[in-house]
Short mmCIF file of C-alpha atoms in Angstrom, two decimals:
data_model
loop_
_atom_site.label_atom_id
_atom_site.label_comp_id
_atom_site.label_asym_id
_atom_site.label_seq_id
_atom_site.Cartn_x
_atom_site.Cartn_y
_atom_site.Cartn_z
CA MET A 208 8.35 -19.13 31.78
CA THR A 209 7.39 -19.41 28.11
CA GLN A 210 5.07 -22.40 27.57
CA PRO A 211 6.00 -24.49 24.08
CA PRO A 212 3.27 -24.47 21.38
CA ARG A 213 1.10 -26.91 21.43
CA ASP A 214 1.18 -29.63 19.05
CA THR A 215 -2.37 -30.62 18.05
CA ARG A 216 -1.35 -33.36 15.71
CA ILE A 217 0.24 -35.20 18.57
CA GLU A 218 -2.63 -34.40 20.66
CA ASP A 219 -5.03 -35.70 18.23
CA LEU A 220 -3.01 -38.95 17.78
CA LEU A 221 -2.66 -39.65 21.63
CA ARG A 222 -6.42 -39.17 22.08
CA THR A 223 -7.23 -41.66 19.35
CA LEU A 224 -4.36 -44.38 20.36
CA ALA A 225 -4.97 -44.01 24.33
CA PRO A 226 -8.27 -46.06 24.25
CA GLN A 227 -6.82 -48.54 21.61
CA VAL A 228 -3.72 -49.21 23.79
CA LEU A 229 -5.90 -49.45 27.24
CA SER A 230 -8.28 -51.78 25.61
CA VAL A 231 -5.21 -54.46 24.74
CA LEU A 232 -4.04 -53.98 28.12
CA VAL A 233 -7.27 -54.60 29.80
CA ARG A 234 -7.97 -57.52 27.55
CA LYS A 235 -4.72 -59.26 28.49
CA HIS A 236 -4.84 -58.31 32.06
CA GLY A 237 -8.17 -57.61 33.38
CA GLN A 238 -6.75 -55.07 35.85
CA PHE A 239 -8.58 -51.89 34.78
CA ASP A 240 -7.46 -49.75 37.35
CA ALA A 241 -3.68 -50.60 36.90
CA CYS A 242 -3.85 -50.66 32.99
CA GLU A 243 -5.55 -46.83 33.07
CA ASP A 244 -2.60 -45.44 35.30
CA ALA A 245 0.02 -47.10 33.02
CA VAL A 246 -1.42 -45.80 29.95
CA GLN A 247 -1.97 -42.17 31.68
CA GLU A 248 1.80 -42.52 32.33
CA ALA A 249 2.68 -43.43 28.78
CA LEU A 250 0.71 -40.68 27.41
CA LEU A 251 2.50 -38.21 29.59
CA GLU A 252 5.74 -39.45 28.43
CA ALA A 253 4.66 -39.40 24.93
CA ALA A 254 3.84 -35.64 25.30
CA LEU A 255 7.22 -34.55 26.64
CA GLN A 256 9.23 -37.05 23.90
CA TRP A 257 7.31 -37.04 20.54
CA PRO A 258 7.69 -33.28 19.98
CA SER A 259 11.25 -33.95 19.38
CA GLY A 260 10.82 -36.80 17.17
CA MET A 261 7.82 -39.29 16.45
CA PRO A 262 8.32 -42.94 16.60
CA ASP A 263 7.60 -45.19 13.60
CA ASN A 264 4.99 -47.11 15.61
CA PRO A 265 3.22 -44.63 17.78
CA LYS A 266 0.68 -47.34 19.07
CA GLY A 267 3.68 -49.99 19.69
CA TRP A 268 5.82 -47.27 21.33
CA LEU A 269 2.75 -46.38 23.70
CA LEU A 270 2.17 -50.16 24.50
CA SER A 271 5.70 -50.79 25.22
CA VAL A 272 5.79 -47.80 27.57
CA ALA A 273 2.76 -48.57 29.38
CA SER A 274 3.84 -52.63 29.53
CA ARG A 275 7.13 -51.26 30.96
CA ARG A 276 5.12 -49.33 33.86
CA LEU A 277 3.16 -52.50 34.61
CA ILE A 278 6.04 -54.59 34.92
CA ASP A 279 7.70 -51.73 37.48
CA VAL A 280 4.38 -52.08 39.29
CA TRP A 281 4.13 -55.89 39.59
CA ARG A 282 7.99 -56.33 40.00
CA SER A 283 7.57 -56.76 43.87
CA ASP A 284 4.99 -59.25 43.48
CA SER A 285 5.52 -63.19 44.03
CA ALA A 286 4.15 -63.69 40.72
CA ARG A 287 6.71 -61.23 39.00
CA ARG A 288 8.11 -63.74 36.53
CA ALA A 289 5.18 -65.00 35.40
CA ARG A 290 3.56 -61.69 35.00
CA GLU A 291 6.81 -60.38 33.13
CA ASP A 292 6.33 -63.59 30.68
CA ARG A 293 2.47 -62.43 30.11
CA VAL A 294 3.67 -58.85 29.26
CA ALA A 295 6.23 -59.61 26.91
CA ALA A 296 3.96 -62.17 25.15
CA MET A 297 1.40 -59.27 24.92
CA GLU A 298 3.74 -56.95 23.31
CA VAL A 299 4.68 -59.35 20.34
CA ASP A 300 0.80 -60.07 19.93
CA VAL A 301 -0.59 -56.54 19.91
CA THR A 302 1.70 -54.96 17.90
CA VAL A 303 0.69 -56.54 14.75
CA SER A 304 -3.14 -55.97 15.49
CA ALA A 305 -4.63 -52.94 13.85
CA ALA A 306 -8.26 -53.40 15.46
CA ASP A 307 -9.89 -50.41 16.86
CA ASP A 308 -11.16 -51.64 20.16
CA THR A 309 -12.40 -48.20 21.51
CA LEU A 310 -16.14 -49.37 21.37
CA ALA A 311 -15.75 -52.44 23.26
CA LEU A 312 -13.46 -50.35 25.92
CA MET A 313 -16.66 -47.97 26.12
CA PHE A 314 -19.01 -50.82 26.84
CA LEU A 315 -16.56 -52.24 29.64
CA CYS A 316 -16.45 -48.81 31.01
CA CYS A 317 -20.54 -48.96 31.23
CA HIS A 318 -20.41 -52.05 33.28
CA PRO A 319 -23.71 -52.73 35.35
CA ALA A 320 -21.72 -52.77 38.64
CA LEU A 321 -21.28 -48.89 38.24
CA SER A 322 -23.92 -46.59 38.80
CA ALA A 323 -24.64 -44.23 35.71
CA PRO A 324 -22.88 -41.35 36.64
CA SER A 325 -19.61 -43.35 37.50
CA GLN A 326 -19.93 -45.27 34.00
CA LEU A 327 -20.09 -41.77 32.39
CA ALA A 328 -17.04 -40.35 34.38
CA LEU A 329 -15.18 -43.43 33.97
CA THR A 330 -15.62 -43.60 30.04
CA LEU A 331 -15.21 -39.75 29.55
CA ARG A 332 -11.79 -40.36 31.29
CA ALA A 333 -10.54 -43.48 29.81
CA VAL A 334 -12.01 -43.35 26.23
CA GLY A 335 -12.79 -39.60 25.71
CA GLY A 336 -9.51 -38.24 27.32
CA LEU A 337 -11.17 -35.78 29.18
CA THR A 338 -9.32 -34.40 32.24
CA THR A 339 -10.93 -35.10 35.60
CA ALA A 340 -11.75 -30.87 35.79
CA GLU A 341 -13.30 -31.30 32.25
CA ILE A 342 -15.53 -34.18 33.55
CA ALA A 343 -16.17 -32.29 36.77
CA SER A 344 -17.45 -29.30 34.73
CA ALA A 345 -19.43 -31.42 32.77
CA PHE A 346 -21.24 -33.11 35.76
CA LEU A 347 -21.30 -29.32 37.74
CA VAL A 348 -19.52 -31.08 40.68
CA PRO A 349 -16.32 -30.13 42.51
CA GLU A 350 -13.05 -31.53 40.78
CA ALA A 351 -12.06 -33.26 43.96
CA THR A 352 -15.56 -34.97 44.09
CA MET A 353 -15.12 -36.19 40.44
CA GLY A 354 -11.61 -37.54 41.06
CA LYS A 355 -12.78 -39.82 44.03
CA ARG A 356 -15.56 -41.03 41.87
CA ILE A 357 -13.56 -42.06 39.01
CA SER A 358 -11.22 -43.79 41.53
CA ARG A 359 -14.14 -45.54 42.82
CA ALA A 360 -15.23 -46.72 39.41
CA LYS A 361 -12.04 -48.22 38.53
CA GLN A 362 -11.68 -50.18 41.77
CA THR A 363 -15.15 -51.52 41.40
CA ILE A 364 -14.75 -52.73 37.88
CA GLN A 365 -11.58 -54.71 39.05
CA LYS A 366 -13.34 -55.92 41.85
CA ALA A 367 -16.19 -56.93 39.85
CA GLY A 368 -14.17 -58.97 37.55
CA GLY A 369 -15.11 -57.24 34.46
CA ARG A 370 -13.67 -58.41 31.38
CA PHE A 371 -12.53 -56.91 28.15
CA GLU A 372 -15.19 -58.53 25.93
CA GLN A 373 -18.36 -57.69 24.13
CA PRO A 374 -21.16 -57.92 26.27
CA ALA A 375 -24.42 -60.13 25.55
CA PRO A 376 -26.70 -58.43 23.06
CA SER A 377 -29.35 -57.80 25.97
CA GLU A 378 -26.66 -56.35 28.10
CA ARG A 379 -25.18 -54.53 25.30
CA GLN A 380 -28.76 -52.91 24.66
CA ALA A 381 -29.03 -51.89 28.13
CA ARG A 382 -25.30 -50.18 28.16
CA LEU A 383 -26.22 -48.76 24.90
CA GLY A 384 -27.81 -45.35 26.45
CA VAL A 385 -24.95 -44.82 28.70
CA VAL A 386 -22.57 -45.26 25.71
CA LEU A 387 -24.59 -42.44 23.63
CA HIS A 388 -24.69 -40.24 26.50
CA VAL A 389 -20.76 -40.15 26.95
CA LEU A 390 -20.50 -39.49 23.20
CA TYR A 391 -22.63 -36.66 23.53
CA LEU A 392 -20.68 -35.18 26.60
CA ILE A 393 -17.41 -35.59 24.77
CA PHE A 394 -19.04 -33.62 21.79
CA ASN A 395 -20.21 -31.00 23.86
CA GLU A 396 -16.95 -30.55 25.88
CA GLY A 397 -15.30 -29.86 22.37
CA TYR A 398 -18.03 -27.93 20.81
CA ALA A 399 -18.21 -25.41 24.06
CA ALA A 400 -14.95 -26.10 26.11
CA SER A 401 -15.45 -25.60 29.66
CA SER A 402 -11.95 -24.04 30.08
CA GLY A 403 -8.91 -22.85 28.38
CA GLU A 404 -7.88 -20.11 25.68
CA SER A 405 -10.08 -21.52 22.94
CA LEU A 406 -13.92 -21.59 22.76
CA GLN A 407 -13.69 -24.93 20.67
CA ARG A 408 -11.89 -28.15 20.80
CA GLU A 409 -11.85 -29.68 17.42
CA ASP A 410 -9.85 -32.58 18.93
CA LEU A 411 -12.79 -33.77 21.02
CA THR A 412 -15.50 -33.04 18.38
CA THR A 413 -13.76 -34.90 15.73
CA GLU A 414 -13.07 -37.80 18.04
CA ALA A 415 -16.71 -37.82 19.35
CA ILE A 416 -17.85 -37.89 15.47
CA ARG A 417 -15.41 -40.73 14.83
CA LEU A 418 -16.70 -42.79 17.71
CA ALA A 419 -20.28 -42.20 16.62
CA ARG A 420 -19.60 -43.27 13.42
CA LEU A 421 -17.91 -46.58 14.59
CA LEU A 422 -21.07 -47.10 16.76
CA VAL A 423 -23.53 -46.55 14.13
CA ALA A 424 -21.45 -49.07 12.19
CA ALA A 425 -21.71 -51.71 15.20
CA ALA A 426 -25.06 -51.08 15.93
CA PRO A 427 -27.12 -50.82 12.83
CA GLY A 428 -30.56 -49.91 13.19
CA GLU A 429 -30.39 -48.08 16.46
CA PRO A 430 -32.51 -44.98 15.90
CA GLU A 431 -30.91 -43.02 18.77
CA ALA A 432 -27.31 -43.64 17.37
CA ASP A 433 -27.98 -42.67 13.97
CA ALA A 434 -29.88 -39.65 15.52
CA LEU A 435 -26.77 -38.66 17.77
CA LEU A 436 -24.48 -38.62 15.06
CA ALA A 437 -26.73 -36.56 12.73
CA LEU A 438 -27.05 -33.95 15.99
CA MET A 439 -23.17 -33.59 15.92
CA LEU A 440 -22.83 -33.19 12.24
CA LEU A 441 -25.42 -30.68 12.10
CA THR A 442 -24.17 -29.10 15.27
CA GLU A 443 -20.59 -29.29 13.92
CA SER A 444 -21.39 -27.69 10.76
CA ARG A 445 -21.52 -24.16 12.33
CA HIS A 446 -17.76 -24.51 13.49
CA ALA A 447 -16.42 -21.97 11.12
CA ALA A 448 -18.81 -19.50 11.83
CA ARG A 449 -18.97 -19.84 15.66
CA THR A 450 -15.88 -17.45 16.18
CA LEU A 451 -13.98 -14.23 14.79
CA GLN A 452 -10.40 -14.46 13.77
CA ASP A 453 -9.24 -13.50 17.31
CA GLY A 454 -11.40 -16.37 19.02
CA THR A 455 -14.39 -14.05 20.23
CA PRO A 456 -17.53 -16.00 20.27
CA VAL A 457 -20.20 -15.22 17.56
CA PRO A 458 -23.67 -15.94 18.93
CA LEU A 459 -26.05 -17.93 16.36
CA ALA A 460 -28.04 -15.15 15.57
CA GLU A 461 -25.21 -13.38 14.27
CA GLN A 462 -23.32 -15.98 12.23
CA ASP A 463 -22.47 -15.86 8.72
CA ARG A 464 -24.31 -18.84 7.44
CA SER A 465 -22.47 -19.11 4.32
CA LEU A 466 -19.69 -20.37 6.46
CA TRP A 467 -21.89 -23.27 7.65
CA ASN A 468 -20.52 -26.91 6.42
CA GLY A 469 -23.08 -27.96 3.67
CA GLY A 470 -21.78 -31.42 3.56
CA GLN A 471 -22.24 -32.10 7.23
CA ILE A 472 -25.72 -30.46 6.80
CA THR A 473 -26.56 -32.35 3.96
CA GLU A 474 -25.44 -35.82 5.85
CA GLY A 475 -27.18 -35.05 9.29
CA VAL A 476 -30.56 -34.24 7.70
CA ALA A 477 -30.41 -37.30 5.77
CA LEU A 478 -29.40 -39.35 8.63
CA LEU A 479 -32.39 -37.69 10.74
CA SER A 480 -35.02 -38.37 7.89
CA SER A 481 -33.61 -42.12 7.98
CA VAL A 482 -34.87 -42.44 11.49
CA LEU A 483 -37.79 -40.19 12.18
CA GLY A 484 -41.07 -41.87 12.12
CA ARG A 485 -39.93 -45.00 13.72
CA GLY A 486 -41.81 -45.05 16.82
CA ARG A 487 -41.66 -42.53 19.65
CA PRO A 488 -38.79 -40.06 19.07
CA GLY A 489 -36.13 -39.95 21.71
CA PRO A 490 -34.05 -37.35 23.09
CA TYR A 491 -31.23 -37.28 20.25
CA GLN A 492 -33.72 -37.62 17.62
CA LEU A 493 -35.54 -34.41 18.79
CA GLN A 494 -32.44 -32.31 19.77
CA ALA A 495 -31.11 -33.42 16.02
CA ALA A 496 -34.59 -32.03 14.64
CA ILE A 497 -34.01 -28.92 16.39
CA ALA A 498 -30.48 -28.40 14.91
CA ALA A 499 -31.99 -29.32 11.47
CA VAL A 500 -34.41 -26.41 11.68
CA HIS A 501 -31.52 -23.97 12.37
CA ALA A 502 -29.58 -25.50 9.73
CA GLU A 503 -32.22 -25.46 6.98
CA ALA A 504 -33.28 -21.58 7.81
CA ALA A 505 -31.47 -19.26 5.41
CA SER A 506 -31.26 -16.50 7.99
CA ASP A 507 -31.99 -15.98 11.80
CA ALA A 508 -35.14 -14.18 11.06
CA GLU A 509 -36.34 -17.01 8.86
CA THR A 510 -35.85 -19.63 11.43
CA ASP A 511 -39.18 -21.46 12.49
CA TRP A 512 -38.95 -20.61 16.11
CA PRO A 513 -42.51 -21.85 16.98
CA GLN A 514 -41.50 -25.03 15.81
CA ILE A 515 -38.35 -24.97 17.75
CA VAL A 516 -40.41 -24.25 20.99
CA ALA A 517 -42.79 -27.15 20.26
CA LEU A 518 -39.64 -29.36 19.89
CA TYR A 519 -38.25 -28.16 23.06
CA THR A 520 -41.55 -28.85 24.68
CA VAL A 521 -41.67 -32.62 23.75
CA LEU A 522 -37.95 -32.79 24.48
CA GLU A 523 -38.61 -31.49 28.20
CA ALA A 524 -41.53 -34.26 28.26
CA VAL A 525 -39.21 -37.18 26.99
CA ALA A 526 -35.98 -36.20 28.72
CA PRO A 527 -36.66 -33.36 31.32
CA SER A 528 -33.63 -31.57 32.61
CA PRO A 529 -32.80 -28.07 33.78
CA VAL A 530 -30.65 -27.62 30.48
CA VAL A 531 -33.19 -28.45 28.28
CA THR A 532 -35.64 -25.50 29.94
CA LEU A 533 -32.90 -23.24 29.50
CA ASN A 534 -32.75 -23.84 26.12
CA ARG A 535 -36.58 -23.74 25.94
CA ALA A 536 -36.36 -20.10 27.60
CA VAL A 537 -34.08 -18.89 24.82
CA ALA A 538 -36.51 -20.04 22.00
CA VAL A 539 -39.75 -18.86 24.10
CA ALA A 540 -38.07 -15.43 24.27
CA ARG A 541 -38.13 -15.28 20.39
CA VAL A 542 -41.96 -16.24 20.19
CA GLU A 543 -43.41 -14.78 23.15
CA GLY A 544 -41.02 -12.16 24.47
CA PRO A 545 -38.33 -12.22 27.11
CA VAL A 546 -40.41 -11.59 30.17
CA VAL A 547 -42.28 -14.83 29.48
CA ALA A 548 -38.91 -16.41 29.00
CA LEU A 549 -37.54 -15.51 31.96
CA LYS A 550 -40.14 -16.88 34.36
CA LEU A 551 -38.91 -20.31 32.91
CA LEU A 552 -35.65 -19.50 34.64
CA GLU A 553 -37.08 -19.41 37.86
CA GLY A 554 -35.74 -22.32 39.97
CA LEU A 555 -32.85 -23.35 37.96
CA ASP A 556 -30.17 -21.68 39.99
CA SER A 557 -30.02 -24.68 42.52
CA ALA A 558 -29.16 -27.00 39.44
CA LEU A 559 -27.29 -24.74 37.08
CA GLY A 560 -25.97 -21.92 39.50
CA ARG A 561 -22.40 -23.35 39.56
CA GLY A 562 -22.04 -22.83 35.78
CA HIS A 563 -22.11 -19.56 34.06
CA ARG A 564 -24.55 -20.17 31.11
CA LEU A 565 -27.68 -19.58 33.34
CA ASP A 566 -26.60 -16.13 34.29
CA ALA A 567 -25.45 -15.63 30.62
CA VAL A 568 -28.98 -16.44 29.06
CA ARG A 569 -30.43 -14.50 32.10
CA GLY A 570 -28.55 -11.37 31.21
CA HIS A 571 -29.32 -11.80 27.37
CA LEU A 572 -32.94 -12.03 28.52
CA LEU A 573 -32.96 -8.96 30.80
CA GLU A 574 -31.19 -7.07 28.13
CA LEU A 575 -33.92 -7.87 25.57
CA ALA A 576 -36.39 -6.98 28.33
CA GLY A 577 -35.04 -3.29 28.51
CA LEU A 578 -33.44 -3.95 31.94
CA PRO A 579 -29.72 -2.92 31.46
CA GLY A 580 -28.63 -2.63 35.18
CA GLU A 581 -29.76 -6.14 35.88
CA ALA A 582 -28.43 -7.49 32.67
CA ARG A 583 -25.25 -6.03 33.30
CA ALA A 584 -25.15 -7.75 37.06
CA ALA A 585 -26.05 -11.11 35.32
CA TYR A 586 -23.23 -10.80 32.70
CA LEU A 587 -20.63 -10.10 35.19
CA ALA A 588 -21.69 -12.90 37.44
CA ALA A 589 -21.42 -15.17 34.32
CA ALA A 590 -18.11 -13.93 33.24
CA LYS A 591 -16.88 -14.82 37.03
CA LYS A 592 -17.90 -18.35 36.52
CA THR A 593 -16.78 -19.22 33.40
CA GLY A 594 -13.76 -21.00 32.81
CA SER A 595 -13.07 -20.35 29.26
CA LEU A 596 -11.08 -17.35 28.64
CA GLN A 597 -12.93 -16.55 25.29
CA GLU A 598 -16.45 -16.58 26.93
CA ARG A 599 -15.07 -14.22 29.56
CA ARG A 600 -13.91 -11.79 27.24
CA TYR A 601 -17.17 -12.02 25.49
CA LEU A 602 -19.33 -11.45 28.56
CA MET A 603 -17.29 -8.68 29.83
CA GLY A 604 -17.60 -6.85 26.28
CA LYS A 605 -21.45 -7.20 26.95
CA VAL A 606 -20.89 -5.82 30.52
CA ALA A 607 -18.80 -2.79 28.89
CA ALA A 608 -21.51 -2.41 26.29
CA LEU A 609 -24.00 -1.58 28.70
CA ASP A 610 -22.01 0.76 30.79
#
């Protein structure tokens, strides 16, 4: 059966409106679990109906459908009449409000009653609009495991009495790190989609940048918030050069830098320059600094790779992770050679073995080291693991070239 073409305009609108609608429902009712389920059903109905004709008031339409869903769920309760009155009152009230409550919803999802992984997972689902499969891929865990984690998180929020309101300044500061991490993961999923036909999902990168701008405006003077926005802009500046017309990925070293977005680079570098020097740099400042070194180089050959290695070394000390080590290995290969870089990959399989990127990097380094047979095996292993059709096509092309 032929699938209808995707209407990305509708998808973008639904992704923007979903957290706003959920914010309204949670503020009125405080039952996060039921409200999130109602919004998901409203989004599904919109995806089916809107291609035939958009409503005049899309947000009001979603609120109305989600509210009816809540009424249906609560109809058998003893307090049915009172709850229906509350929903009816809510509908009159919220349709005239245009406030974007997305950030407030993010802070609710980062409730202290939840563990950090659950905070991240719930926010990615409720605010970022990622599917359970996409979130599971970002966390490198099975989809079923992530589904249970999200379900438990929603129930915990409800039992803890989490309310839709801005937390106190001290508590807000404590939750800020998780909010930044969530935005970072949303952007990463958009920049390098874990599954599907496209390498990039512009809807997610655009939404992550929009939310980061909101956060910078709401939390002025937060160096890591400014740095995260700078990192997103500098990274997204390469968007037009990252794929060929048929969607085939183009490695950074081979990209046409004339296609890079100069406006995003200028804004990103300015943001980064405004926060550097404010004490010890955080992980987003360091990552943005690495992206700036790439962005300001006229060509791959003119890139200051020793500086990038130095920045990754500091980043690994500030925020150690297998992904940082993997990225440092790629940079080390440009300075000290692939053999030294390959040694850095030892021991990463337990943490990154489920994903494809470790095998892809290993294949690249083995190819540089003059070991085509081992490189071919690594590329083939990576191709089998990736959920991205374009990544798989690219990796199988590397296998074919080695054959």
